[in-house]
PDB file of C-alpha atoms in Angstrom:
ATOM      1  CA  MET A   1      -1.598  52.275 -37.180  1.00  0.00           C
ATOM      2  CA  THR A   2       1.736  50.817 -36.713  1.00  0.00           C
ATOM      3  CA  LYS A   3       2.350  47.976 -34.401  1.00  0.00           C
ATOM      4  CA  GLU A   4       5.186  48.388 -31.983  1.00  0.00           C
ATOM      5  CA  LEU A   5       7.646  45.593 -31.608  1.00  0.00           C
ATOM      6  CA  PRO A   6       8.215  44.455 -28.042  1.00  0.00           C
ATOM      7  CA  SER A   7      11.452  45.521 -26.481  1.00  0.00           C
ATOM      8  CA  LYS A   8      14.206  43.036 -25.664  1.00  0.00           C
ATOM      9  CA  MET A   9      13.400  43.283 -21.941  1.00  0.00           C
ATOM     10  CA  ALA A  10       9.767  42.345 -22.556  1.00  0.00           C
ATOM     11  CA  LEU A  11      10.859  39.191 -24.404  1.00  0.00           C
ATOM     12  CA  PHE A  12      12.890  38.008 -21.414  1.00  0.00           C
ATOM     13  CA  LYS A  13      10.021  38.655 -18.992  1.00  0.00           C
ATOM     14  CA  ARG A  14       7.692  36.264 -20.847  1.00  0.00           C
ATOM     15  CA  VAL A  15       9.677  33.153 -19.839  1.00  0.00           C
ATOM     16  CA  LYS A  16       7.343  30.308 -18.833  1.00  0.00           C
ATOM     17  CA  PRO A  17       7.716  29.043 -15.252  1.00  0.00           C
ATOM     18  CA  ALA A  18       9.636  25.729 -14.931  1.00  0.00           C
ATOM     19  CA  PHE A  19      10.970  23.435 -12.232  1.00  0.00           C
ATOM     20  CA  THR A  20      14.161  24.522 -10.569  1.00  0.00           C
ATOM     21  CA  LEU A  21      17.066  22.144 -10.205  1.00  0.00           C
ATOM     22  CA  LEU A  22      16.276  21.698  -6.513  1.00  0.00           C
ATOM     23  CA  GLU A  23      12.632  20.801  -7.196  1.00  0.00           C
ATOM     24  CA  THR A  24      13.614  18.318  -9.891  1.00  0.00           C
ATOM     25  CA  THR A  25      16.209  16.678  -7.640  1.00  0.00           C
ATOM     26  CA  LEU A  26      13.710  16.409  -4.804  1.00  0.00           C
ATOM     27  CA  ALA A  27      11.071  14.868  -7.096  1.00  0.00           C
ATOM     28  CA  LEU A  28      13.581  12.269  -8.373  1.00  0.00           C
ATOM     29  CA  PHE A  29      14.619  11.445  -4.796  1.00  0.00           C
ATOM     30  CA  VAL A  30      11.009  10.824  -3.727  1.00  0.00           C
ATOM     31  CA  LEU A  31      10.331   8.758  -6.850  1.00  0.00           C
ATOM     32  CA  THR A  32      13.425   6.629  -6.152  1.00  0.00           C
ATOM     33  CA  ILE A  33      12.254   5.883  -2.620  1.00  0.00           C
ATOM     34  CA  VAL A  34       8.745   5.030  -3.804  1.00  0.00           C
ATOM     35  CA  LEU A  35      10.133   2.596  -6.406  1.00  0.00           C
ATOM     36  CA  ALA A  36      12.755   1.059  -4.084  1.00  0.00           C
ATOM     37  CA  ILE A  37      10.188  -0.318  -1.634  1.00  0.00           C
ATOM     38  CA  PRO A  38       8.392  -2.664  -4.092  1.00  0.00           C
ATOM     39  CA  ILE A  39      11.698  -3.760  -5.624  1.00  0.00           C
ATOM     40  CA  ALA A  40      13.028  -4.798  -2.188  1.00  0.00           C
ATOM     41  CA  SER A  41       9.768  -6.634  -1.452  1.00  0.00           C
ATOM     42  CA  PHE A  42       9.910  -8.449  -4.772  1.00  0.00           C
ATOM     43  CA  SER A  43      13.521  -9.447  -4.145  1.00  0.00           C
ATOM     44  CA  GLN A  44      12.618 -10.993  -0.790  1.00  0.00           C
ATOM     45  CA  PHE A  45       9.571 -12.736  -2.287  1.00  0.00           C
ATOM     46  CA  ASN A  46      11.705 -14.122  -5.120  1.00  0.00           C
ATOM     47  CA  SER A  47      14.313 -15.411  -2.654  1.00  0.00           C
ATOM     48  CA  GLU A  48      11.633 -17.177  -0.584  1.00  0.00           C
ATOM     49  CA  LEU A  49      10.079 -18.668  -3.716  1.00  0.00           C
ATOM     50  CA  THR A  50      13.477 -19.970  -4.890  1.00  0.00           C
ATOM     51  CA  LYS A  51      14.073 -21.605  -1.491  1.00  0.00           C
ATOM     52  CA  THR A  52      10.637 -23.248  -1.400  1.00  0.00           C
ATOM     53  CA  THR A  53      10.946 -24.484  -4.980  1.00  0.00           C
ATOM     54  CA  PHE A  54      14.379 -25.964  -4.294  1.00  0.00           C
ATOM     55  CA  LEU A  55      13.205 -27.813  -1.151  1.00  0.00           C
ATOM     56  CA  LYS A  56      10.262 -29.310  -3.054  1.00  0.00           C
ATOM     57  CA  ARG A  57      12.520 -30.314  -5.933  1.00  0.00           C
ATOM     58  CA  CYS A  58      14.948 -31.882  -3.461  1.00  0.00           C
ATOM     59  CA  LYS A  59      12.158 -34.161  -2.192  1.00  0.00           C
ATOM     60  CA  VAL A  60      11.007 -35.012  -5.721  1.00  0.00           C
ATOM     61  CA  ASP A  61      14.560 -35.860  -6.835  1.00  0.00           C
ATOM     62  CA  TRP A  62      15.056 -38.011  -3.714  1.00  0.00           C
ATOM     63  CA  TYR A  63      11.905 -40.050  -4.424  1.00  0.00           C
ATOM     64  CA  SER A  64      12.849 -40.255  -8.086  1.00  0.00           C
ATOM     65  CA  ALA A  65      16.265 -41.694  -7.154  1.00  0.00           C
ATOM     66  CA  LEU A  66      14.632 -44.277  -4.843  1.00  0.00           C
ATOM     67  CA  LEU A  67      12.305 -45.353  -7.627  1.00  0.00           C
ATOM     68  CA  GLN A  68      15.097 -45.442 -10.197  1.00  0.00           C
ATOM     69  CA  ALA A  69      17.215 -47.673  -7.918  1.00  0.00           C
ATOM     70  CA  ARG A  70      14.306 -50.134  -7.551  1.00  0.00           C
ATOM     71  CA  ILE A  71      13.554 -50.160 -11.268  1.00  0.00           C
ATOM     72  CA  SER A  72      17.155 -50.478 -12.497  1.00  0.00           C
ATOM     73  CA  GLN A  73      18.232 -52.753  -9.626  1.00  0.00           C
ATOM     74  CA  LYS A  74      21.427 -50.674  -9.336  1.00  0.00           C
ATOM     75  CA  PRO A  75      22.562 -48.672  -6.306  1.00  0.00           C
ATOM     76  CA  ILE A  76      22.540 -44.883  -6.520  1.00  0.00           C
ATOM     77  CA  TYR A  77      25.178 -42.845  -4.712  1.00  0.00           C
ATOM     78  CA  VAL A  78      24.070 -39.535  -3.242  1.00  0.00           C
ATOM     79  CA  LYS A  79      26.860 -37.008  -2.634  1.00  0.00           C
ATOM     80  CA  PHE A  80      26.403 -33.816  -0.655  1.00  0.00           C
ATOM     81  CA  LEU A  81      29.032 -31.417  -1.953  1.00  0.00           C
ATOM     82  CA  SER A  82      28.769 -28.616   0.620  1.00  0.00           C
ATOM     83  CA  TYR A  83      31.784 -26.721  -0.771  1.00  0.00           C
ATOM     84  CA  GLU A  84      30.050 -26.542  -4.184  1.00  0.00           C
ATOM     85  CA  GLN A  85      26.559 -26.206  -2.697  1.00  0.00           C
ATOM     86  CA  ARG A  86      25.362 -29.128  -4.791  1.00  0.00           C
ATOM     87  CA  ILE A  87      23.660 -32.519  -4.342  1.00  0.00           C
ATOM     88  CA  GLU A  88      24.500 -35.264  -6.842  1.00  0.00           C
ATOM     89  CA  PHE A  89      22.638 -38.496  -7.487  1.00  0.00           C
ATOM     90  CA  SER A  90      24.648 -40.907  -9.616  1.00  0.00           C
ATOM     91  CA  SER A  91      24.799 -44.490 -10.816  1.00  0.00           C
ATOM     92  CA  SER A  92      25.651 -46.188 -14.072  1.00  0.00           C
ATOM     93  CA  VAL A  93      22.129 -45.514 -15.404  1.00  0.00           C
ATOM     94  CA  TYR A  94      21.001 -42.425 -13.492  1.00  0.00           C
ATOM     95  CA  HIS A  95      22.545 -39.002 -12.934  1.00  0.00           C
ATOM     96  CA  GLU A  96      20.959 -35.897 -11.477  1.00  0.00           C
ATOM     97  CA  SER A  97      22.569 -32.787 -10.039  1.00  0.00           C
ATOM     98  CA  LEU A  98      20.783 -30.269  -7.846  1.00  0.00           C
ATOM     99  CA  GLN A  99      22.255 -26.801  -7.182  1.00  0.00           C
ATOM    100  CA  VAL A 100      21.494 -25.417  -3.716  1.00  0.00           C
ATOM    101  CA  PRO A 101      20.336 -21.771  -3.902  1.00  0.00           C
ATOM    102  CA  SER A 102      22.553 -19.131  -2.288  1.00  0.00           C
ATOM    103  CA  ARG A 103      19.949 -18.472   0.410  1.00  0.00           C
ATOM    104  CA  LEU A 104      20.478 -21.993   1.801  1.00  0.00           C
ATOM    105  CA  HIS A 105      23.673 -23.493   3.152  1.00  0.00           C
ATOM    106  CA  LEU A 106      24.063 -27.263   2.806  1.00  0.00           C
ATOM    107  CA  GLU A 107      25.121 -28.679   6.197  1.00  0.00           C
ATOM    108  CA  THR A 108      25.224 -32.395   5.300  1.00  0.00           C
ATOM    109  CA  LYS A 109      28.685 -33.492   4.247  1.00  0.00           C
ATOM    110  CA  GLU A 110      28.718 -37.287   4.104  1.00  0.00           C
ATOM    111  CA  GLY A 111      27.127 -39.180   1.259  1.00  0.00           C
ATOM    112  CA  VAL A 112      24.713 -42.074   1.342  1.00  0.00           C
ATOM    113  CA  THR A 113      23.957 -45.035  -0.896  1.00  0.00           C
ATOM    114  CA  ILE A 114      20.468 -45.984  -2.011  1.00  0.00           C
ATOM    115  CA  SER A 115      20.553 -49.775  -2.374  1.00  0.00           C
ATOM    116  CA  ARG A 116      19.419 -51.529  -5.529  1.00  0.00           C
ATOM    117  CA  THR A 117      16.150 -52.379  -3.754  1.00  0.00           C
ATOM    118  CA  GLY A 118      15.482 -48.680  -3.102  1.00  0.00           C
ATOM    119  CA  THR A 119      16.258 -48.801   0.608  1.00  0.00           C
ATOM    120  CA  VAL A 120      18.620 -46.557   2.544  1.00  0.00           C
ATOM    121  CA  LYS A 121      20.012 -46.272   6.070  1.00  0.00           C
ATOM    122  CA  PRO A 122      18.518 -43.526   8.259  1.00  0.00           C
ATOM    123  CA  PHE A 123      20.190 -40.126   8.025  1.00  0.00           C
ATOM    124  CA  THR A 124      19.404 -36.402   7.930  1.00  0.00           C
ATOM    125  CA  ILE A 125      19.824 -33.870   5.122  1.00  0.00           C
ATOM    126  CA  ALA A 126      20.295 -30.469   6.780  1.00  0.00           C
ATOM    127  CA  PHE A 127      20.227 -26.930   5.420  1.00  0.00           C
ATOM    128  CA  THR A 128      20.531 -23.547   7.127  1.00  0.00           C
ATOM    129  CA  ASP A 129      18.601 -20.549   5.836  1.00  0.00           C
ATOM    130  CA  VAL A 130      21.234 -17.802   5.586  1.00  0.00           C
ATOM    131  CA  GLN A 131      18.689 -14.979   5.996  1.00  0.00           C
ATOM    132  CA  THR A 132      16.678 -16.315   8.958  1.00  0.00           C
ATOM    133  CA  HIS A 133      19.356 -18.659  10.415  1.00  0.00           C
ATOM    134  CA  LYS A 134      16.648 -21.335  10.658  1.00  0.00           C
ATOM    135  CA  LYS A 135      17.676 -24.998  10.315  1.00  0.00           C
ATOM    136  CA  ILE A 136      15.772 -27.104   7.806  1.00  0.00           C
ATOM    137  CA  SER A 137      16.062 -30.878   8.187  1.00  0.00           C
ATOM    138  CA  TYR A 138      14.891 -33.773   6.068  1.00  0.00           C
ATOM    139  CA  LYS A 139      15.019 -36.912   8.178  1.00  0.00           C
ATOM    140  CA  ILE A 140      15.317 -39.969   5.991  1.00  0.00           C
ATOM    141  CA  GLN A 141      13.712 -43.035   7.578  1.00  0.00           C
ATOM    142  CA  PHE A 142      15.085 -46.535   7.291  1.00  0.00           C
ATOM    143  CA  ASN A 143      13.895 -48.881   4.583  1.00  0.00           C
ATOM    144  CA  TRP A 144      11.913 -46.983   1.924  1.00  0.00           C
ATOM    145  CA  GLY A 145      13.725 -43.696   2.555  1.00  0.00           C
ATOM    146  CA  GLU A 146      10.608 -41.788   3.549  1.00  0.00           C
ATOM    147  CA  VAL A 147      11.244 -38.047   4.065  1.00  0.00           C
ATOM    148  CA  ILE A 148      10.040 -36.367   7.258  1.00  0.00           C
ATOM    149  CA  GLU A 149      10.330 -32.591   7.066  1.00  0.00           C
ATOM    150  CA  LYS A 150      11.121 -30.592  10.216  1.00  0.00           C
TER     151      LYS A 150
END
């Protein structure tokens, strides 16, 4: 018995089924949408976390500057550089710089001096949240420079 070889036409008919270009494109489109939703959520969460962390650090740096002025008995100058989006604490013995995140806009423009006894005149540090347009204020009380958050 001799085995017959399959004809050329029979070889072409045995092609395995595969995805068409349209099906592949559609699958990639759906996958992109499914992945885009968590990425957008994470981006918003990260932005909120950065804002919250900055505001807490702002308070910590403020209290640190008050304490440093009392300890060193030297005044500390606090500059609010709104065009650079930065807050600077500086004296001959102390220097700290705090970069405001892009989500917040620094509204306060005039600086203030923390006296060598750690006291300060009353004033307000104001920020605006660019995404929600909400104002964030830190009211600084007279004397020990206590922060009241609003």
